PDB file of C-alpha atoms and ligand atoms in Angstrom:
ATOM      1  CA  MET A   1      93.943 106.544  99.517  1.00 67.00           C
ATOM      2  CA  ASN A   2      94.903 105.824  95.937  1.00 80.00           C
ATOM      3  CA  LYS A   3      93.433 102.699  94.451  1.00 86.00           C
ATOM      4  CA  GLY A   4      95.898  99.934  93.756  1.00 95.00           C
ATOM      5  CA  LYS A   5      96.360  98.074  90.533  1.00 98.00           C
ATOM      6  CA  VAL A   6      96.135  94.446  89.428  1.00 98.00           C
ATOM      7  CA  TRP A   7      98.405  92.678  86.938  1.00 98.00           C
ATOM      8  CA  LEU A   8      96.885  89.492  85.537  1.00 98.00           C
ATOM      9  CA  ILE A   9      99.974  87.528  84.613  1.00 98.00           C
ATOM     10  CA  GLY A  10     100.407  84.277  82.712  1.00 98.00           C
ATOM     11  CA  ALA A  11     103.031  82.104  84.416  1.00 98.00           C
ATOM     12  CA  GLY A  12     103.508  79.846  81.388  1.00 97.00           C
ATOM     13  CA  PRO A  13     103.008  76.083  81.295  1.00 97.00           C
ATOM     14  CA  GLY A  14     105.283  75.034  84.158  1.00 96.00           C
ATOM     15  CA  GLU A  15     109.017  75.581  83.817  1.00 96.00           C
ATOM     16  CA  ALA A  16     109.616  78.790  85.776  1.00 97.00           C
ATOM     17  CA  ALA A  17     111.819  80.580  83.252  1.00 97.00           C
ATOM     18  CA  LEU A  18     109.069  80.423  80.641  1.00 97.00           C
ATOM     19  CA  ILE A  19     107.396  83.437  82.270  1.00 98.00           C
ATOM     20  CA  THR A  20     107.757  86.728  80.380  1.00 98.00           C
ATOM     21  CA  VAL A  21     110.336  89.322  81.435  1.00 97.00           C
ATOM     22  CA  LYS A  22     107.486  91.710  82.156  1.00 98.00           C
ATOM     23  CA  GLY A  23     105.620  89.163  84.280  1.00 98.00           C
ATOM     24  CA  LEU A  24     108.708  88.465  86.388  1.00 98.00           C
ATOM     25  CA  HIS A  25     109.313  92.189  86.828  1.00 97.00           C
ATOM     26  CA  TYR A  26     105.907  92.710  88.428  1.00 98.00           C
ATOM     27  CA  ILE A  27     106.184  89.597  90.626  1.00 98.00           C
ATOM     28  CA  GLN A  28     109.415  91.031  92.020  1.00 97.00           C
ATOM     29  CA  SER A  29     107.670  94.235  93.097  1.00 97.00           C
ATOM     30  CA  ALA A  30     104.230  92.951  94.159  1.00 98.00           C
ATOM     31  CA  ASP A  31     102.578  93.716  97.507  1.00 98.00           C
ATOM     32  CA  VAL A  32     100.189  90.790  97.115  1.00 98.00           C
ATOM     33  CA  ILE A  33     100.333  87.695  94.905  1.00 98.00           C
ATOM     34  CA  VAL A  34      97.141  85.734  94.351  1.00 97.00           C
ATOM     35  CA  HIS A  35      98.036  82.495  92.600  1.00 96.00           C
ATOM     36  CA  ASP A  36      96.585  79.244  91.290  1.00 93.00           C
ATOM     37  CA  ARG A  37      97.698  75.741  92.159  1.00 90.00           C
ATOM     38  CA  LEU A  38      99.485  75.044  88.881  1.00 86.00           C
ATOM     39  CA  VAL A  39     101.885  77.972  89.257  1.00 94.00           C
ATOM     40  CA  ASN A  40     105.537  76.975  89.797  1.00 95.00           C
ATOM     41  CA  PRO A  41     106.652  77.786  93.406  1.00 95.00           C
ATOM     42  CA  GLU A  42     109.963  79.067  91.990  1.00 96.00           C
ATOM     43  CA  LEU A  43     108.050  82.012  90.572  1.00 97.00           C
ATOM     44  CA  ILE A  44     106.334  82.765  93.854  1.00 97.00           C
ATOM     45  CA  ALA A  45     109.739  82.674  95.562  1.00 97.00           C
ATOM     46  CA  GLN A  46     110.641  85.717  93.457  1.00 97.00           C
ATOM     47  CA  ALA A  47     108.242  87.887  95.460  1.00 98.00           C
ATOM     48  CA  PRO A  48     109.721  90.598  97.705  1.00 97.00           C
ATOM     49  CA  GLU A  49     109.879  89.946 101.425  1.00 97.00           C
ATOM     50  CA  HIS A  50     106.903  92.118 102.365  1.00 97.00           C
ATOM     51  CA  CYS A  51     104.611  90.462  99.810  1.00 98.00           C
ATOM     52  CA  ASP A  52     101.459  88.614 100.956  1.00 97.00           C
ATOM     53  CA  ILE A  53     101.071  85.296  99.142  1.00 97.00           C
ATOM     54  CA  ILE A  54      97.529  83.992  98.736  1.00 96.00           C
ATOM     55  CA  ASN A  55      96.937  80.551  97.221  1.00 94.00           C
ATOM     56  CA  VAL A  56      93.448  80.382  95.756  1.00 93.00           C
ATOM     57  CA  GLY A  57      94.059  77.161  93.825  1.00 86.00           C
ATOM     58  CA  LYS A  58      92.082  74.086  94.606  1.00 67.00           C
ATOM     59  CA  GLU A  59      93.934  71.109  95.972  1.00 64.00           C
ATOM     60  CA  ARG A  60      92.674  67.677  95.071  1.00 55.00           C
ATOM     61  CA  ASN A  61      89.705  66.658  97.263  1.00 59.00           C
ATOM     62  CA  HIS A  62      89.353  70.178  98.586  1.00 67.00           C
ATOM     63  CA  HIS A  63      86.697  72.603  97.584  1.00 73.00           C
ATOM     64  CA  PRO A  64      87.922  75.334  95.279  1.00 74.00           C
ATOM     65  CA  ILE A  65      87.632  78.905  96.452  1.00 86.00           C
ATOM     66  CA  PRO A  66      84.553  80.229  94.649  1.00 90.00           C
ATOM     67  CA  GLN A  67      85.354  82.609  91.797  1.00 90.00           C
ATOM     68  CA  GLU A  68      83.313  85.328  93.455  1.00 92.00           C
ATOM     69  CA  GLU A  69      85.576  85.139  96.512  1.00 94.00           C
ATOM     70  CA  ILE A  70      88.725  85.379  94.369  1.00 94.00           C
ATOM     71  CA  ASN A  71      87.274  88.458  92.686  1.00 95.00           C
ATOM     72  CA  GLN A  72      86.576  89.973  96.092  1.00 95.00           C
ATOM     73  CA  ILE A  73      90.150  89.310  97.287  1.00 96.00           C
ATOM     74  CA  LEU A  74      91.473  91.220  94.268  1.00 96.00           C
ATOM     75  CA  VAL A  75      89.053  94.083  94.794  1.00 96.00           C
ATOM     76  CA  LYS A  76      89.715  94.319  98.534  1.00 96.00           C
ATOM     77  CA  HIS A  77      93.484  94.596  98.143  1.00 97.00           C
ATOM     78  CA  ALA A  78      93.192  96.972  95.219  1.00 96.00           C
ATOM     79  CA  LEU A  79      90.956  99.290  97.239  1.00 95.00           C
ATOM     80  CA  ALA A  80      93.611  99.208  99.967  1.00 97.00           C
ATOM     81  CA  GLY A  81      96.065 100.683  97.457  1.00 97.00           C
ATOM     82  CA  LYS A  82      98.139  97.527  96.870  1.00 98.00           C
ATOM     83  CA  GLN A  83     100.038  96.385  93.787  1.00 98.00           C
ATOM     84  CA  ILE A  84      98.529  92.977  93.157  1.00 98.00           C
ATOM     85  CA  VAL A  85      99.777  90.200  90.917  1.00 98.00           C
ATOM     86  CA  ARG A  86      97.156  87.670  89.897  1.00 98.00           C
ATOM     87  CA  LEU A  87      99.296  84.778  88.702  1.00 98.00           C
ATOM     88  CA  LYS A  88      97.726  82.071  86.569  1.00 97.00           C
ATOM     89  CA  GLY A  89      99.054  78.992  84.797  1.00 97.00           C
ATOM     90  CA  GLY A  90      99.647  79.300  81.055  1.00 98.00           C
ATOM     91  CA  ASP A  91      97.957  82.347  79.579  1.00 98.00           C
ATOM     92  CA  PRO A  92      95.488  84.213  81.817  1.00 97.00           C
ATOM     93  CA  TYR A  93      92.813  84.405  79.116  1.00 98.00           C
ATOM     94  CA  VAL A  94      92.946  80.747  78.012  1.00 97.00           C
ATOM     95  CA  PHE A  95      90.368  78.926  80.167  1.00 94.00           C
ATOM     96  CA  GLY A  96      91.750  80.573  83.275  1.00 84.00           C
ATOM     97  CA  ARG A  97      88.670  82.667  84.049  1.00 91.00           C
ATOM     98  CA  GLY A  98      90.955  85.665  83.660  1.00 95.00           C
ATOM     99  CA  GLY A  99      88.275  87.306  81.566  1.00 96.00           C
ATOM    100  CA  GLU A 100      85.823  87.134  84.444  1.00 95.00           C
ATOM    101  CA  GLU A 101      88.330  88.572  86.896  1.00 96.00           C
ATOM    102  CA  ALA A 102      89.239  91.420  84.549  1.00 97.00           C
ATOM    103  CA  GLU A 103      85.516  92.154  84.057  1.00 97.00           C
ATOM    104  CA  THR A 104      85.067  92.509  87.813  1.00 96.00           C
ATOM    105  CA  LEU A 105      88.015  94.888  88.018  1.00 97.00           C
ATOM    106  CA  ALA A 106      86.697  96.939  85.110  1.00 97.00           C
ATOM    107  CA  GLN A 107      83.244  97.126  86.720  1.00 96.00           C
ATOM    108  CA  GLN A 108      84.765  98.296  89.998  1.00 95.00           C
ATOM    109  CA  GLY A 109      86.874 100.937  88.256  1.00 96.00           C
ATOM    110  CA  ILE A 110      90.119  99.242  89.335  1.00 97.00           C
ATOM    111  CA  GLU A 111      93.113  99.697  87.071  1.00 97.00           C
ATOM    112  CA  PHE A 112      94.542  96.487  85.612  1.00 98.00           C
ATOM    113  CA  GLU A 113      96.935  95.160  82.994  1.00 98.00           C
ATOM    114  CA  ILE A 114      97.146  91.791  81.280  1.00 98.00           C
ATOM    115  CA  ILE A 115     100.540  90.170  80.786  1.00 98.00           C
ATOM    116  CA  PRO A 116     100.018  87.213  78.462  1.00 98.00           C
ATOM    117  CA  GLY A 117     101.778  83.916  79.055  1.00 98.00           C
ATOM    118  CA  ILE A 118     102.711  80.842  77.045  1.00 98.00           C
ATOM    119  CA  SER A 119      99.627  78.653  77.039  1.00 98.00           C
ATOM    120  CA  SER A 120     100.120  74.976  77.814  1.00 98.00           C
ATOM    121  CA  ALA A 121      97.952  74.352  74.750  1.00 98.00           C
ATOM    122  CA  ILE A 122     100.818  75.492  72.506  1.00 98.00           C
ATOM    123  CA  GLY A 123     103.989  75.569  74.619  1.00 98.00           C
ATOM    124  CA  GLY A 124     103.120  72.362  76.451  1.00 98.00           C
ATOM    125  CA  LEU A 125     102.832  70.502  73.169  1.00 98.00           C
ATOM    126  CA  ALA A 126     106.130  71.972  71.987  1.00 98.00           C
ATOM    127  CA  TYR A 127     107.820  70.493  75.066  1.00 98.00           C
ATOM    128  CA  ALA A 128     106.462  67.102  74.039  1.00 98.00           C
ATOM    129  CA  GLY A 129     107.971  67.470  70.570  1.00 98.00           C
ATOM    130  CA  ILE A 130     104.646  68.326  68.944  1.00 98.00           C
ATOM    131  CA  PRO A 131     104.330  71.469  66.807  1.00 98.00           C
ATOM    132  CA  VAL A 132     100.662  72.578  66.796  1.00 98.00           C
ATOM    133  CA  THR A 133     100.839  73.277  63.068  1.00 98.00           C
ATOM    134  CA  HIS A 134     103.062  71.916  60.308  1.00 97.00           C
ATOM    135  CA  ARG A 135     102.786  72.446  56.572  1.00 96.00           C
ATOM    136  CA  ASP A 136     102.553  68.720  55.899  1.00 95.00           C
ATOM    137  CA  TYR A 137     100.226  67.759  58.743  1.00 96.00           C
ATOM    138  CA  ALA A 138      97.976  70.534  60.089  1.00 97.00           C
ATOM    139  CA  SER A 139      97.017  73.962  58.820  1.00 96.00           C
ATOM    140  CA  SER A 140      94.914  74.896  61.844  1.00 98.00           C
ATOM    141  CA  PHE A 141      94.589  74.086  65.513  1.00 98.00           C
ATOM    142  CA  HIS A 142      91.586  74.118  67.790  1.00 98.00           C
ATOM    143  CA  VAL A 143      91.797  74.439  71.543  1.00 97.00           C
ATOM    144  CA  VAL A 144      88.722  73.309  73.450  1.00 97.00           C
ATOM    145  CA  THR A 145      87.775  72.473  77.013  1.00 95.00           C
ATOM    146  CA  GLY A 146      86.547  69.019  77.948  1.00 94.00           C
ATOM    147  CA  HIS A 147      84.840  70.426  80.994  1.00 84.00           C
ATOM    148  CA  LEU A 148      81.977  72.865  80.637  1.00 73.00           C
ATOM    149  CA  SER A 149      80.399  74.809  83.444  1.00 68.00           C
ATOM    150  CA  GLN A 150      76.874  73.829  84.395  1.00 66.00           C
ATOM    151  CA  GLY A 151      74.188  75.105  82.092  1.00 64.00           C
ATOM    152  CA  ASN A 152      76.534  75.423  79.085  1.00 70.00           C
ATOM    153  CA  GLU A 153      75.891  73.572  75.854  1.00 71.00           C
ATOM    154  CA  PRO A 154      78.061  70.463  75.558  1.00 79.00           C
ATOM    155  CA  GLN A 155      81.014  70.714  73.186  1.00 88.00           C
ATOM    156  CA  ASN A 156      80.021  70.151  69.554  1.00 93.00           C
ATOM    157  CA  TRP A 157      82.065  66.973  68.987  1.00 95.00           C
ATOM    158  CA  ARG A 158      80.241  66.374  65.714  1.00 96.00           C
ATOM    159  CA  ALA A 159      81.646  69.601  64.263  1.00 96.00           C
ATOM    160  CA  LEU A 160      85.077  69.102  65.846  1.00 97.00           C
ATOM    161  CA  ALA A 161      85.312  65.593  64.376  1.00 97.00           C
ATOM    162  CA  GLN A 162      85.055  67.078  60.867  1.00 97.00           C
ATOM    163  CA  LEU A 163      88.085  69.348  61.258  1.00 96.00           C
ATOM    164  CA  ASP A 164      91.477  68.339  59.914  1.00 94.00           C
ATOM    165  CA  GLY A 165      93.507  70.601  62.180  1.00 97.00           C
ATOM    166  CA  THR A 166      95.186  69.655  65.451  1.00 98.00           C
ATOM    167  CA  LEU A 167      92.624  69.244  68.231  1.00 98.00           C
ATOM    168  CA  ILE A 168      93.845  70.168  71.704  1.00 98.00           C
ATOM    169  CA  ILE A 169      91.637  69.462  74.705  1.00 98.00           C
ATOM    170  CA  LEU A 170      92.277  71.008  78.104  1.00 97.00           C
ATOM    171  CA  MET A 171      90.597  69.816  81.280  1.00 96.00           C
ATOM    172  CA  GLY A 172      89.413  66.701  79.467  1.00 96.00           C
ATOM    173  CA  MET A 173      91.016  63.867  81.421  1.00 97.00           C
ATOM    174  CA  SER A 174      87.970  62.860  83.458  1.00 95.00           C
ATOM    175  CA  ARG A 175      86.026  62.418  80.208  1.00 95.00           C
ATOM    176  CA  LEU A 176      88.813  61.095  77.975  1.00 97.00           C
ATOM    177  CA  ALA A 177      87.174  57.815  76.948  1.00 97.00           C
ATOM    178  CA  GLU A 178      83.881  59.524  76.170  1.00 96.00           C
ATOM    179  CA  ILE A 179      85.559  62.271  74.127  1.00 96.00           C
ATOM    180  CA  CYS A 180      87.540  59.805  71.982  1.00 98.00           C
ATOM    181  CA  GLN A 181      84.477  57.654  71.475  1.00 97.00           C
ATOM    182  CA  GLN A 182      82.356  60.643  70.389  1.00 96.00           C
ATOM    183  CA  LEU A 183      84.975  61.838  67.913  1.00 97.00           C
ATOM    184  CA  ILE A 184      85.131  58.361  66.360  1.00 98.00           C
ATOM    185  CA  GLN A 185      81.354  58.113  66.277  1.00 97.00           C
ATOM    186  CA  PHE A 186      81.161  61.412  64.401  1.00 97.00           C
ATOM    187  CA  GLY A 187      83.650  60.286  61.770  1.00 97.00           C
ATOM    188  CA  LYS A 188      87.203  60.960  62.922  1.00 98.00           C
ATOM    189  CA  PRO A 189      89.322  57.981  61.821  1.00 98.00           C
ATOM    190  CA  PRO A 190      90.101  55.692  64.796  1.00 98.00           C
ATOM    191  CA  ALA A 191      93.739  55.453  63.607  1.00 98.00           C
ATOM    192  CA  THR A 192      94.309  59.215  64.019  1.00 98.00           C
ATOM    193  CA  PRO A 193      97.458  59.726  66.124  1.00 98.00           C
ATOM    194  CA  ALA A 194      96.645  60.958  69.623  1.00 98.00           C
ATOM    195  CA  ALA A 195      98.571  61.675  72.814  1.00 98.00           C
ATOM    196  CA  VAL A 196      98.218  62.773  76.408  1.00 98.00           C
ATOM    197  CA  ILE A 197     100.904  64.941  77.993  1.00 98.00           C
ATOM    198  CA  MET A 198     100.933  65.279  81.776  1.00 98.00           C
ATOM    199  CA  TYR A 199     102.885  68.054  83.577  1.00 98.00           C
ATOM    200  CA  ALA A 200     104.125  69.448  80.270  1.00 98.00           C
ATOM    201  CA  SER A 201     107.401  71.427  80.497  1.00 97.00           C
ATOM    202  CA  GLN A 202     108.069  70.242  84.059  1.00 95.00           C
ATOM    203  CA  PRO A 203     110.774  67.747  85.056  1.00 94.00           C
ATOM    204  CA  ARG A 204     107.996  65.220  85.797  1.00 96.00           C
ATOM    205  CA  GLN A 205     106.503  65.535  82.285  1.00 97.00           C
ATOM    206  CA  GLU A 206     105.090  62.235  80.994  1.00 98.00           C
ATOM    207  CA  MET A 207     103.445  61.359  77.738  1.00 98.00           C
ATOM    208  CA  THR A 208     101.464  58.509  76.237  1.00 98.00           C
ATOM    209  CA  ILE A 209     101.231  58.207  72.466  1.00 98.00           C
ATOM    210  CA  ALA A 210      98.495  56.119  70.873  1.00 98.00           C
ATOM    211  CA  THR A 211      95.641  56.445  68.399  1.00 98.00           C
ATOM    212  CA  LEU A 212      92.211  57.889  68.935  1.00 98.00           C
ATOM    213  CA  ALA A 213      90.895  54.327  69.347  1.00 98.00           C
ATOM    214  CA  THR A 214      93.498  53.216  71.917  1.00 98.00           C
ATOM    215  CA  LEU A 215      94.315  56.415  73.813  1.00 98.00           C
ATOM    216  CA  ALA A 216      91.929  56.031  76.744  1.00 98.00           C
ATOM    217  CA  ALA A 217      93.054  52.460  77.515  1.00 98.00           C
ATOM    218  CA  GLU A 218      96.758  53.380  77.175  1.00 98.00           C
ATOM    219  CA  VAL A 219      96.364  56.366  79.473  1.00 98.00           C
ATOM    220  CA  GLU A 220      94.605  54.258  82.070  1.00 98.00           C
ATOM    221  CA  HIS A 221      97.340  51.650  81.824  1.00 98.00           C
ATOM    222  CA  HIS A 222     100.094  54.246  82.340  1.00 98.00           C
ATOM    223  CA  GLN A 223      98.064  56.043  85.025  1.00 97.00           C
ATOM    224  CA  LEU A 224      98.331  59.522  83.578  1.00 98.00           C
ATOM    225  CA  HIS A 225      96.039  62.094  85.150  1.00 97.00           C
ATOM    226  CA  ALA A 226      95.309  65.832  85.278  1.00 96.00           C
ATOM    227  CA  PRO A 227      96.825  68.301  84.651  1.00 96.00           C
ATOM    228  CA  ALA A 228      97.265  66.960  81.178  1.00 98.00           C
ATOM    229  CA  LEU A 229      96.783  67.941  77.553  1.00 98.00           C
ATOM    230  CA  ILE A 230      94.953  65.734  75.095  1.00 98.00           C
ATOM    231  CA  VAL A 231      96.144  66.202  71.511  1.00 98.00           C
ATOM    232  CA  ILE A 232      94.662  64.578  68.446  1.00 98.00           C
ATOM    233  CA  GLY A 233      96.019  64.872  64.920  1.00 98.00           C
ATOM    234  CA  ASN A 234      98.832  63.925  62.578  1.00 98.00           C
ATOM    235  CA  VAL A 235     101.314  66.351  64.183  1.00 98.00           C
ATOM    236  CA  VAL A 236     101.532  63.851  67.066  1.00 98.00           C
ATOM    237  CA  ARG A 237     103.720  61.685  64.804  1.00 98.00           C
ATOM    238  CA  LEU A 238     106.440  64.332  64.882  1.00 98.00           C
ATOM    239  CA  THR A 239     107.254  63.688  68.526  1.00 98.00           C
ATOM    240  CA  GLU A 240     109.360  60.758  67.348  1.00 98.00           C
ATOM    241  CA  ILE A 241     111.847  63.169  65.791  1.00 98.00           C
ATOM    242  CA  LEU A 242     111.176  66.422  67.657  1.00 98.00           C
ATOM    243  CA  ALA A 243     111.091  65.358  71.308  1.00 97.00           C
ATOM    244  CA  PHE A 244     113.865  67.048  73.308  1.00 97.00           C
ATOM    245  CA  THR A 245     115.084  67.421  76.853  1.00 95.00           C
ATOM    246  CA  SER A 246     114.864  70.910  78.258  1.00 94.00           C
ATOM    247  CA  THR A 247     117.783  72.442  80.138  1.00 92.00           C
ATOM    248  CA  PRO A 248     115.984  74.599  82.718  1.00 86.00           C
ATOM    249  CA  ILE A 249     117.656  77.827  83.784  1.00 91.00           C
ATOM    250  CA  THR A 250     117.216  79.282  87.240  1.00 89.00           C
ATOM    251  CA  LEU A 251     115.667  82.683  87.696  1.00 88.00           C
ATOM    252  CA  SER A 252     117.809  85.559  88.900  1.00 70.00           C
ATOM    253  CA  SER A 253     118.750  84.696  92.465  1.00 54.00           C
ATOM    254  CA  THR A 254     118.730  88.164  94.095  1.00 47.00           C
ATOM    255  CA  ALA A 255     115.106  88.128  95.192  1.00 48.00           C
ATOM    256  CA  VAL A 256     115.327  84.445  96.072  1.00 47.00           C
ATOM    257  CA  MET A 257     118.142  85.055  98.554  1.00 48.00           C
ATOM    258  CA  MET A 258     116.169  87.767 100.313  1.00 48.00           C
ATOM    259  CA  ASN A 259     112.988  85.780 100.506  1.00 50.00           C
ATOM    260  CA  PRO A 260     112.354  83.477 103.483  1.00 50.00           C
ATOM    261  CA  LEU A 261     109.817  81.565 101.427  1.00 52.00           C
ATOM    262  CA  THR A 262     112.532  80.037  99.269  1.00 46.00           C
ATOM    263  CA  ARG A 263     113.419  77.699 102.061  1.00 41.00           C
ATOM    264  CA  GLN A 264     110.147  75.885 101.474  1.00 45.00           C
ATOM    265  CA  VAL A 265     110.688  75.833  97.772  1.00 42.00           C
ATOM    266  CA  THR A 266     113.915  73.911  97.238  1.00 37.00           C
TER     267      THR A 266
HETATM  268  N1  SAH B 301      95.421  79.097  81.283  1.00 87.19           N
HETATM  269  C1  SAH B 301      95.976  77.763  81.154  1.00 87.19           C
HETATM  270  C2  SAH B 301      94.911  76.696  81.127  1.00 87.19           C
HETATM  271  C3  SAH B 301      94.048  76.644  82.369  1.00 87.19           C
HETATM  272  S1  SAH B 301      92.925  75.309  82.363  1.00 87.19           S
HETATM  273  C4  SAH B 301      96.871  77.715  79.916  1.00 87.19           C
HETATM  274  O1  SAH B 301      96.870  78.634  79.101  1.00 87.19           O
HETATM  275  O2  SAH B 301      97.637  76.753  79.795  1.00 87.19           O
HETATM  276  C5  SAH B 301      93.844  74.067  83.187  1.00 87.19           C
HETATM  277  C6  SAH B 301      94.152  72.946  82.215  1.00 87.19           C
HETATM  278  O3  SAH B 301      95.262  73.305  81.394  1.00 87.19           O
HETATM  279  C7  SAH B 301      94.575  71.645  82.873  1.00 87.19           C
HETATM  280  O4  SAH B 301      93.456  70.883  83.266  1.00 87.19           O
HETATM  281  C8  SAH B 301      95.326  70.978  81.742  1.00 87.19           C
HETATM  282  O5  SAH B 301      94.451  70.433  80.783  1.00 87.19           O
HETATM  283  C9  SAH B 301      96.019  72.167  81.096  1.00 87.19           C
HETATM  284  N2  SAH B 301      97.394  72.383  81.588  1.00 87.19           N
HETATM  285  C10 SAH B 301      97.878  73.511  82.140  1.00 87.19           C
HETATM  286  N3  SAH B 301      99.189  73.379  82.415  1.00 87.19           N
HETATM  287  C11 SAH B 301      99.538  72.139  82.010  1.00 87.19           C
HETATM  288  C12 SAH B 301     100.763  71.399  81.988  1.00 87.19           C
HETATM  289  N4  SAH B 301     101.904  71.911  82.445  1.00 87.19           N
HETATM  290  N5  SAH B 301     100.744  70.149  81.483  1.00 87.19           N
HETATM  291  C13 SAH B 301      99.622  69.610  81.004  1.00 87.19           C
HETATM  292  N6  SAH B 301      98.437  70.251  80.997  1.00 87.19           N
HETATM  293  C14 SAH B 301      98.397  71.494  81.477  1.00 87.19           C
END
């Protein structure tokens, strides 16, 4: 039997129509979709009727499916000759472990393609009225994770505190207070504008704007939680003039009408 193929696709930050045309095309012809928790169900509803849908995302308080098992699911279906879509939030190569999955496929001689997506680190901020760069405020941006896997060196907050560019932290909510405190300790001015954006680009998007010194307390007060972006830098000020309300558009309805799954999605 011919080996199948895997498309690692970025679903974008949340709003369904932010997926690429190419990504949607392959969802609509997939035999198997393996998706994460953050992926919009509207996108999964675009799958053809015969498609197997496998959720490998961790729910809160449940154990995540180990990465090795996810890799094996991809390999197993590929060896069975299937067309597999591996659908990830944002961009598949930005902290999504897409690199590790692609490595496994390469090692196993399984054909794959990457279809990039809009990362929440950039597109999510845009939806909050924050441009990552701006000639007057930031000439660079730095995207880091607040959560490092065991055995990795901790993030170099001393070095990051010295940078003038926009600092964007993903997966940092459980350590927010500590991160802000470290940045201040290493010299970042406490009055630096800072914000947290939860569910960016989704109808339930919420944001708290503060300073580096007050962000953690404000976020606790407003009860924001993961998934959220932490953004630190002068571009945060621009939200006052650049915040907007998105008018979401629905995806083409043909596949939706044929798909029994849509009933659960509305
Ligand atoms: N590949 C993804 C990131 C995966 S890591 C991307 O490119 O966007 C998961 C983290 O991304 C979350 O913990 C959160 O910090 C951030 N994130 C992803 N989608 C988000 C959203 N819609 N709103 C806020 N944060 C989001």
